[in-house]
mmCIF file of C-alpha atoms in Angstrom:
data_model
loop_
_atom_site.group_PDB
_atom_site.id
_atom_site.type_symbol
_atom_site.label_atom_id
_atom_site.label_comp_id
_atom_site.label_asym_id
_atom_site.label_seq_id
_atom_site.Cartn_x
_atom_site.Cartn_y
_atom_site.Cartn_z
ATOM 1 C CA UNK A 23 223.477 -10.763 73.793
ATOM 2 C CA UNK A 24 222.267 -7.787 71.728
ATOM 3 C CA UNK A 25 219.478 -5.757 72.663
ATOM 4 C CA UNK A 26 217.779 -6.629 69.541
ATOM 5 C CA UNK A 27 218.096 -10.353 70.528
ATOM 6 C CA UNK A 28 216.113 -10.533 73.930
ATOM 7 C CA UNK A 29 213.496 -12.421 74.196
ATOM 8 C CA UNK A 30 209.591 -10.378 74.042
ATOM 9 C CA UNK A 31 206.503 -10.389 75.380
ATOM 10 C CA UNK A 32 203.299 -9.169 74.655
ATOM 11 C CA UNK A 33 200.514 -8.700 77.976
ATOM 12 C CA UNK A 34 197.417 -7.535 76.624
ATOM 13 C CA UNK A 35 193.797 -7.883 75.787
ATOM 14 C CA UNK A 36 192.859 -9.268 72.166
ATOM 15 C CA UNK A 37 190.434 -6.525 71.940
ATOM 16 C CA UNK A 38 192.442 -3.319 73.229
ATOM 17 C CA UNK A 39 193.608 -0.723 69.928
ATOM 18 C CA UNK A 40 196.804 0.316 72.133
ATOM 19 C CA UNK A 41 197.647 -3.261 73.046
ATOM 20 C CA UNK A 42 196.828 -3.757 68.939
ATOM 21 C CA UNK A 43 199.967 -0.945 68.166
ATOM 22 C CA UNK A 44 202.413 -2.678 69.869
ATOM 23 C CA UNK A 45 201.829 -5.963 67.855
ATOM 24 C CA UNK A 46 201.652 -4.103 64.590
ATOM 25 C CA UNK A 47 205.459 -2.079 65.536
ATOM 26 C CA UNK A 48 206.446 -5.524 66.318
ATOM 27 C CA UNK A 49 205.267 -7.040 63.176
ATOM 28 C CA UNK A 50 206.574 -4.465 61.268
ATOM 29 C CA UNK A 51 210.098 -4.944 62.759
ATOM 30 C CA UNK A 52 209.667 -8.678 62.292
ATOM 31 C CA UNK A 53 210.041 -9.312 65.620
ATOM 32 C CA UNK A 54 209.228 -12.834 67.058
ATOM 33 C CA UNK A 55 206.932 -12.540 70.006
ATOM 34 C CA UNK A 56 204.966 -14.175 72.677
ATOM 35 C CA UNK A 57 201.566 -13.261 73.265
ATOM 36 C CA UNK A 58 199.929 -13.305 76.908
ATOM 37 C CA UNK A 59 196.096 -12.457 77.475
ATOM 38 C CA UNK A 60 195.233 -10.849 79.956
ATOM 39 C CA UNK A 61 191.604 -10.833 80.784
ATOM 40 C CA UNK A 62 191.025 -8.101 82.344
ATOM 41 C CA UNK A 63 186.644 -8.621 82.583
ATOM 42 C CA UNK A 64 187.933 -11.163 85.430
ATOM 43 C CA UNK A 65 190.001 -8.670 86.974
ATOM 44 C CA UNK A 66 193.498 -8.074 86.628
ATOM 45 C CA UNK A 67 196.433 -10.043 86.662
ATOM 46 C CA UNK A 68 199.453 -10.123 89.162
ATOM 47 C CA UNK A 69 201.762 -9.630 86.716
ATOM 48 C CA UNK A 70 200.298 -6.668 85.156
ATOM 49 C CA UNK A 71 200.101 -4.736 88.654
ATOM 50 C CA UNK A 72 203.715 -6.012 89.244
ATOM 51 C CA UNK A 73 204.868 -4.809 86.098
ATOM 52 C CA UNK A 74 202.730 -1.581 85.231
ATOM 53 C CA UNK A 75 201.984 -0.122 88.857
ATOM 54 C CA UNK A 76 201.504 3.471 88.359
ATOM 55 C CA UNK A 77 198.593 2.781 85.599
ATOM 56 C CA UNK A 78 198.211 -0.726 86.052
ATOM 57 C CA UNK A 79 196.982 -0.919 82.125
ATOM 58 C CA UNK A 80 198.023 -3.143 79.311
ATOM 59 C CA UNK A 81 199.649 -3.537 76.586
ATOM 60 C CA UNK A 82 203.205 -4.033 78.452
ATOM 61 C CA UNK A 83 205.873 -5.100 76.421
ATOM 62 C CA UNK A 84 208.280 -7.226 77.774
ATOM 63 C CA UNK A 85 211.901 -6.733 76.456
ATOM 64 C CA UNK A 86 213.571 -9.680 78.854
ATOM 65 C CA UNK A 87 212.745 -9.078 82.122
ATOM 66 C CA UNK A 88 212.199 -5.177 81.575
ATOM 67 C CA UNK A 89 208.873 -4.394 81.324
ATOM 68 C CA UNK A 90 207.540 -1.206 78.521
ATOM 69 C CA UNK A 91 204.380 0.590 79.258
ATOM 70 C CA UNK A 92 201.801 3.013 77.366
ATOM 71 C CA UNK A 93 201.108 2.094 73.661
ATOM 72 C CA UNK A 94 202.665 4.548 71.687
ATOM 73 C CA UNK A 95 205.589 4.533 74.424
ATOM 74 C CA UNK A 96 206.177 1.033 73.540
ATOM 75 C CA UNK A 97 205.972 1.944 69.728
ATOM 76 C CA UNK A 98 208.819 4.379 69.867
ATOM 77 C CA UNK A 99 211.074 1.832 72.052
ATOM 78 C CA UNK A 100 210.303 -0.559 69.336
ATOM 79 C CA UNK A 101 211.487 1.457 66.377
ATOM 80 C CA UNK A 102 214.469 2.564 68.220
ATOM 81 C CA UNK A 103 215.775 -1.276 69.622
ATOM 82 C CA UNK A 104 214.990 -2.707 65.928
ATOM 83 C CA UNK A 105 216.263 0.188 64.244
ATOM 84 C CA UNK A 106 216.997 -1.232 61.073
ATOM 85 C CA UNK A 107 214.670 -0.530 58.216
ATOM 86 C CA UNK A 108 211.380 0.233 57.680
ATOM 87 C CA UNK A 109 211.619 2.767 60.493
ATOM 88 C CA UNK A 110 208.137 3.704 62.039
ATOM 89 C CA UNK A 111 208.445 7.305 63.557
ATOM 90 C CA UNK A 112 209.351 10.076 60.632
ATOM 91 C CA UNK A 113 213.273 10.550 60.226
ATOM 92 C CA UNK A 114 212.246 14.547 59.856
ATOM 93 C CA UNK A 115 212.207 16.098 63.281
ATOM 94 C CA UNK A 116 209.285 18.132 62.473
ATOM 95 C CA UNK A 117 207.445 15.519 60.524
ATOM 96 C CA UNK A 118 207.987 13.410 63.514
ATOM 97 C CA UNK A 119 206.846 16.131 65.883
ATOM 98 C CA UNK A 120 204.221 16.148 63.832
ATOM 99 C CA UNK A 121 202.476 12.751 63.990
ATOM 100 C CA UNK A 122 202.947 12.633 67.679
ATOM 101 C CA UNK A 123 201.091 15.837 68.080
ATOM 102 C CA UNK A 124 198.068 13.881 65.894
ATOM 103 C CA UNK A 125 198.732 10.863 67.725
ATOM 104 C CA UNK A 126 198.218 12.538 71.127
ATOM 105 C CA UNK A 127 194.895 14.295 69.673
ATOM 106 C CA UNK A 128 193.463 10.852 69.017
ATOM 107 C CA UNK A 129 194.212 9.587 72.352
ATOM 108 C CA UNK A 130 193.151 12.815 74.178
ATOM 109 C CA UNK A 131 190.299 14.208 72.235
ATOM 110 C CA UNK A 132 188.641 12.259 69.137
ATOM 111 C CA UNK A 133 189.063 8.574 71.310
ATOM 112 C CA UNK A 134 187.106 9.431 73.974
ATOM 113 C CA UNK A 135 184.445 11.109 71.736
ATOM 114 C CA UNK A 136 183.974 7.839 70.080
ATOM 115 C CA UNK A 137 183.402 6.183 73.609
ATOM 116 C CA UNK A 138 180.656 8.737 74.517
ATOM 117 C CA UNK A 139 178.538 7.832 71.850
ATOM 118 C CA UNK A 140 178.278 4.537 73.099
ATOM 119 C CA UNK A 141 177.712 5.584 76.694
ATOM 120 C CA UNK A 142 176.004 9.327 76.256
ATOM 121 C CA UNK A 143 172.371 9.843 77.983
ATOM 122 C CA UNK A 144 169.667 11.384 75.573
ATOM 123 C CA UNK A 145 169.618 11.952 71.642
ATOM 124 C CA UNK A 146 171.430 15.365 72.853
ATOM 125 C CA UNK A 147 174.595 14.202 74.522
ATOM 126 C CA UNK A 148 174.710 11.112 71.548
ATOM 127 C CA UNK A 149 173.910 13.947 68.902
ATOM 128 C CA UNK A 150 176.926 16.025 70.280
ATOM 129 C CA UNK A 151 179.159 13.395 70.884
ATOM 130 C CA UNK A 152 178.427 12.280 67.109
ATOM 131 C CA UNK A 153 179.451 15.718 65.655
ATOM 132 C CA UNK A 154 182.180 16.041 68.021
ATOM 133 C CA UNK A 155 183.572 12.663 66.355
ATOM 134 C CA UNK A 156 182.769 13.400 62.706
ATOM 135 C CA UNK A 157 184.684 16.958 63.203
ATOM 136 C CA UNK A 158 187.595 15.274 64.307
ATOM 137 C CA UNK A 159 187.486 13.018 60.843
ATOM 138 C CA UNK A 160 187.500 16.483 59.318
ATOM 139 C CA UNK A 161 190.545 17.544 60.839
ATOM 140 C CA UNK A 162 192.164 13.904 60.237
ATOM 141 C CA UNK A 163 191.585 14.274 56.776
ATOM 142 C CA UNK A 164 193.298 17.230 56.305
ATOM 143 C CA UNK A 165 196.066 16.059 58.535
ATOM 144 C CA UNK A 166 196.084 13.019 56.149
ATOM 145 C CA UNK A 167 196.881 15.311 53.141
ATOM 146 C CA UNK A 168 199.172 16.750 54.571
ATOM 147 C CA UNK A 169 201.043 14.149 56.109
ATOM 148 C CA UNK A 170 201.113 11.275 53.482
ATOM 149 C CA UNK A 171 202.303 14.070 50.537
ATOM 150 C CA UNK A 172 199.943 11.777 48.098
ATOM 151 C CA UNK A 173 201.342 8.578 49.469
ATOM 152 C CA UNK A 174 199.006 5.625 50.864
ATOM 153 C CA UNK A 175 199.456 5.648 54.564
ATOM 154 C CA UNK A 176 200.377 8.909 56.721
ATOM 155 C CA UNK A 177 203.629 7.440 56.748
ATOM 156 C CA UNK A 178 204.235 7.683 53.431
ATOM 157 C CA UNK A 179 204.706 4.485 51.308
ATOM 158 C CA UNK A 180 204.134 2.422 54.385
ATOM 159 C CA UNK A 181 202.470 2.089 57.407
ATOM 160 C CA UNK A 182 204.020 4.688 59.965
ATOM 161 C CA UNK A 183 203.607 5.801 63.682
ATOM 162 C CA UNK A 184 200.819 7.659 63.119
ATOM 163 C CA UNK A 185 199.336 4.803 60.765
ATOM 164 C CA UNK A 186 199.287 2.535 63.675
ATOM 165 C CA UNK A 187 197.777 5.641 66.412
ATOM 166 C CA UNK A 188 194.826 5.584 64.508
ATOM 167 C CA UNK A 189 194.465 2.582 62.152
ATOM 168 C CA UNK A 190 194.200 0.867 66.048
ATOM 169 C CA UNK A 191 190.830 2.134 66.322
ATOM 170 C CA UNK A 192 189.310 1.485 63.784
ATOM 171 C CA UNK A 193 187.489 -2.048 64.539
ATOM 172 C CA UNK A 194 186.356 -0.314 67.497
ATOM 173 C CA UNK A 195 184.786 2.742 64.746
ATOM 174 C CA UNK A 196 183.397 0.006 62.448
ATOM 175 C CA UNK A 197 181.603 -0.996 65.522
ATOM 176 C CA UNK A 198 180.346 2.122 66.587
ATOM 177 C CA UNK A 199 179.007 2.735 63.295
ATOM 178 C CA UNK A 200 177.053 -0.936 63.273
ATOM 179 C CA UNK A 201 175.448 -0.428 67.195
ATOM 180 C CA UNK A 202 174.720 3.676 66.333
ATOM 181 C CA UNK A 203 173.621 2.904 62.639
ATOM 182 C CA UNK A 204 175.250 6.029 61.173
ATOM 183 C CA UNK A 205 178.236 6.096 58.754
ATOM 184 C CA UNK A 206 180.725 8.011 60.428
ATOM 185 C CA UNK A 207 184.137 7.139 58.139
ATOM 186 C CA UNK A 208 182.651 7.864 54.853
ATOM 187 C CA UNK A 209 183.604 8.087 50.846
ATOM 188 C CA UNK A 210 181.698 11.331 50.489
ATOM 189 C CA UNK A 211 183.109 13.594 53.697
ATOM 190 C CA UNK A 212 186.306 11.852 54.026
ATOM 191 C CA UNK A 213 187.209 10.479 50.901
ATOM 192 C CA UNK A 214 191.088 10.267 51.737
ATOM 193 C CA UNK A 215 190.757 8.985 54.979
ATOM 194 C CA UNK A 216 188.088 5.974 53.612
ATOM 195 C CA UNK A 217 190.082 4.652 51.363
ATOM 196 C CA UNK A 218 193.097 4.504 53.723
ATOM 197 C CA UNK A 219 191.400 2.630 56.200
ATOM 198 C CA UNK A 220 190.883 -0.334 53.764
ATOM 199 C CA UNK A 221 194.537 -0.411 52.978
ATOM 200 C CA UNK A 222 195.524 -0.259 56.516
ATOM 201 C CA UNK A 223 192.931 -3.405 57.133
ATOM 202 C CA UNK A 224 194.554 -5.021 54.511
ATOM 203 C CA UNK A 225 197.811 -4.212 55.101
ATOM 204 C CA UNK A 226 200.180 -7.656 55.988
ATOM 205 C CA UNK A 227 201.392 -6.628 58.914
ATOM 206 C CA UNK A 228 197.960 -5.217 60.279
ATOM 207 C CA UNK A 229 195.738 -8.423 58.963
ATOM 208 C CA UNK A 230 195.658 -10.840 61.013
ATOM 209 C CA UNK A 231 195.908 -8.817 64.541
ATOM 210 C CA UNK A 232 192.469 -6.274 63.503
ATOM 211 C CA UNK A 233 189.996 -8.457 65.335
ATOM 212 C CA UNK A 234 186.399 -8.865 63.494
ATOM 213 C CA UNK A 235 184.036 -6.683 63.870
ATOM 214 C CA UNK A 236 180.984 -8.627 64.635
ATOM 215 C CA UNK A 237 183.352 -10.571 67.573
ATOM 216 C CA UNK A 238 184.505 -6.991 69.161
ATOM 217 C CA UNK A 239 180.272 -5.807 68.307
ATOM 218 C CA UNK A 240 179.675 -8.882 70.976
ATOM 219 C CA UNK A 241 182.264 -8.008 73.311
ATOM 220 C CA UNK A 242 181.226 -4.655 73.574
ATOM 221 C CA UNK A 243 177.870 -5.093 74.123
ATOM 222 C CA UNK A 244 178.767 -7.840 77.363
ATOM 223 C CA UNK A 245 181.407 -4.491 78.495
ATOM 224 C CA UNK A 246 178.455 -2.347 78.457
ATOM 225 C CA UNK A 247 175.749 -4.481 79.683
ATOM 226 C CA UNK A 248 178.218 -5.333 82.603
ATOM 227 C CA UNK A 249 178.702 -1.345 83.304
ATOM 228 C CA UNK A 250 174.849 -0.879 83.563
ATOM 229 C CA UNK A 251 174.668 -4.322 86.041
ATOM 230 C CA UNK A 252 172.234 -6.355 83.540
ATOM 231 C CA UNK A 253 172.716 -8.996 81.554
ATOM 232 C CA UNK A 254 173.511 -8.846 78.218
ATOM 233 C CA UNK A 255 171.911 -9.045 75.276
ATOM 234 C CA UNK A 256 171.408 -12.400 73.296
ATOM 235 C CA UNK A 257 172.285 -12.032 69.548
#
């Protein structure tokens, strides 16, 4: 049986962005796929310890009885077992280079600068952590410029790798933007990067997997009302 042929599974959480990438590669690919939640506000499976030990984090992608760990790790192995066309990761070496230089920024840097607004103490730490974010939008712009050469998506006609890096956060930025009441992903700063996002929303193969904001809104108010040990708030 060919590679391409194995049967796949999908362990994740409904409302992780990285388990979110590895659904969209999959989608893209037109890959046929079984979905397993993993809940992990109960605590965490046995099969996701058994099959990701060193992290013990989802999404893991099951190729058969092999398991595939870290998002954009999975992403890659995706585009290169389904290799026919659309390809996801740039065919130019430094093109690819690249958008997994962005794609690491985002995890590394502007990420967890949206997460400390969320949990920063005082208006100075939010303040900071605000700027911090909106600077890296800056940068992401220009990236985007550069990057989609006047195309829609980085990737050029279509959604690419570093489409799905970042287009997997942003119900989580929506989100920060309702709770913090500031309008961080804007026409007038970013004017590029605003109307991308809509396409990527709207994009078929990114539809139906970008959960709603006002569902994730919910969700993340129980995740931080369970990190502070009260109970959370009614809506």
């Amino acid at each position: 049986m060919a590679e391409s042929d194995v049967k796949v599974k999908v362990l994740g959480s409904w409302s992780s962005p990285f388990v979110m990438r590895a659904m969209i590669a999959l989608n893209i690919k037109s890959v046929n796929y079984e979905y397993l939640e993993e809940r992990l506000w109960v605590g965490k499976s046995e099969l996701l310890l058994k099959s990701n030990p060193v992290h013990k984090k989802i999404p893991v992608l099951f190729h058969g009885d092999k398991p595939i760990c870290e998002s954009l790790i999975i992403v890659q192995y995706i585009d290169e077992v389904w290799s026919s066309t659309p390809s996801i990761l740039p065919s130019d070496p430094h093109e690819r280079a690249t958008a997994r230089f962005w794609a690491a920024y985002l995890d590394e840097k502007w990420f967890p600068s949206m997460r400390t607004i969320a949990i920063a103490q005082g208006e100075d730490a939010r303040k900071a952590a605000i700027a911090q974010l909106e600077e890296g939008l800056v940068l992401l712009e220009e990236a985007f410029g550069k990057c989609s050469k006047g195309k829609p998506f980085f990737g050029g006609d279509q959604i690419g790798y570093l489409d799905i890096a970042f287009g997997c956060f942003l119900g989580w930025l929506r989100v920060t933007e309702k709770m913090s009441g500031i309008n961080l992903l804007g026409e007038a700063k970013t004017p590029a990067l605003f109307k991308w996002a809509h396409r990527f929303c709207s994009d078929a193969y990114v539809k139906d997997v970008m959960p709603e904001t006002e569902k994730l809104a919910e969700f993340g108010k129980m995740i931080m009302a369970k990190m502070r040990g009260v109970a959370p708030p009614k809506s």
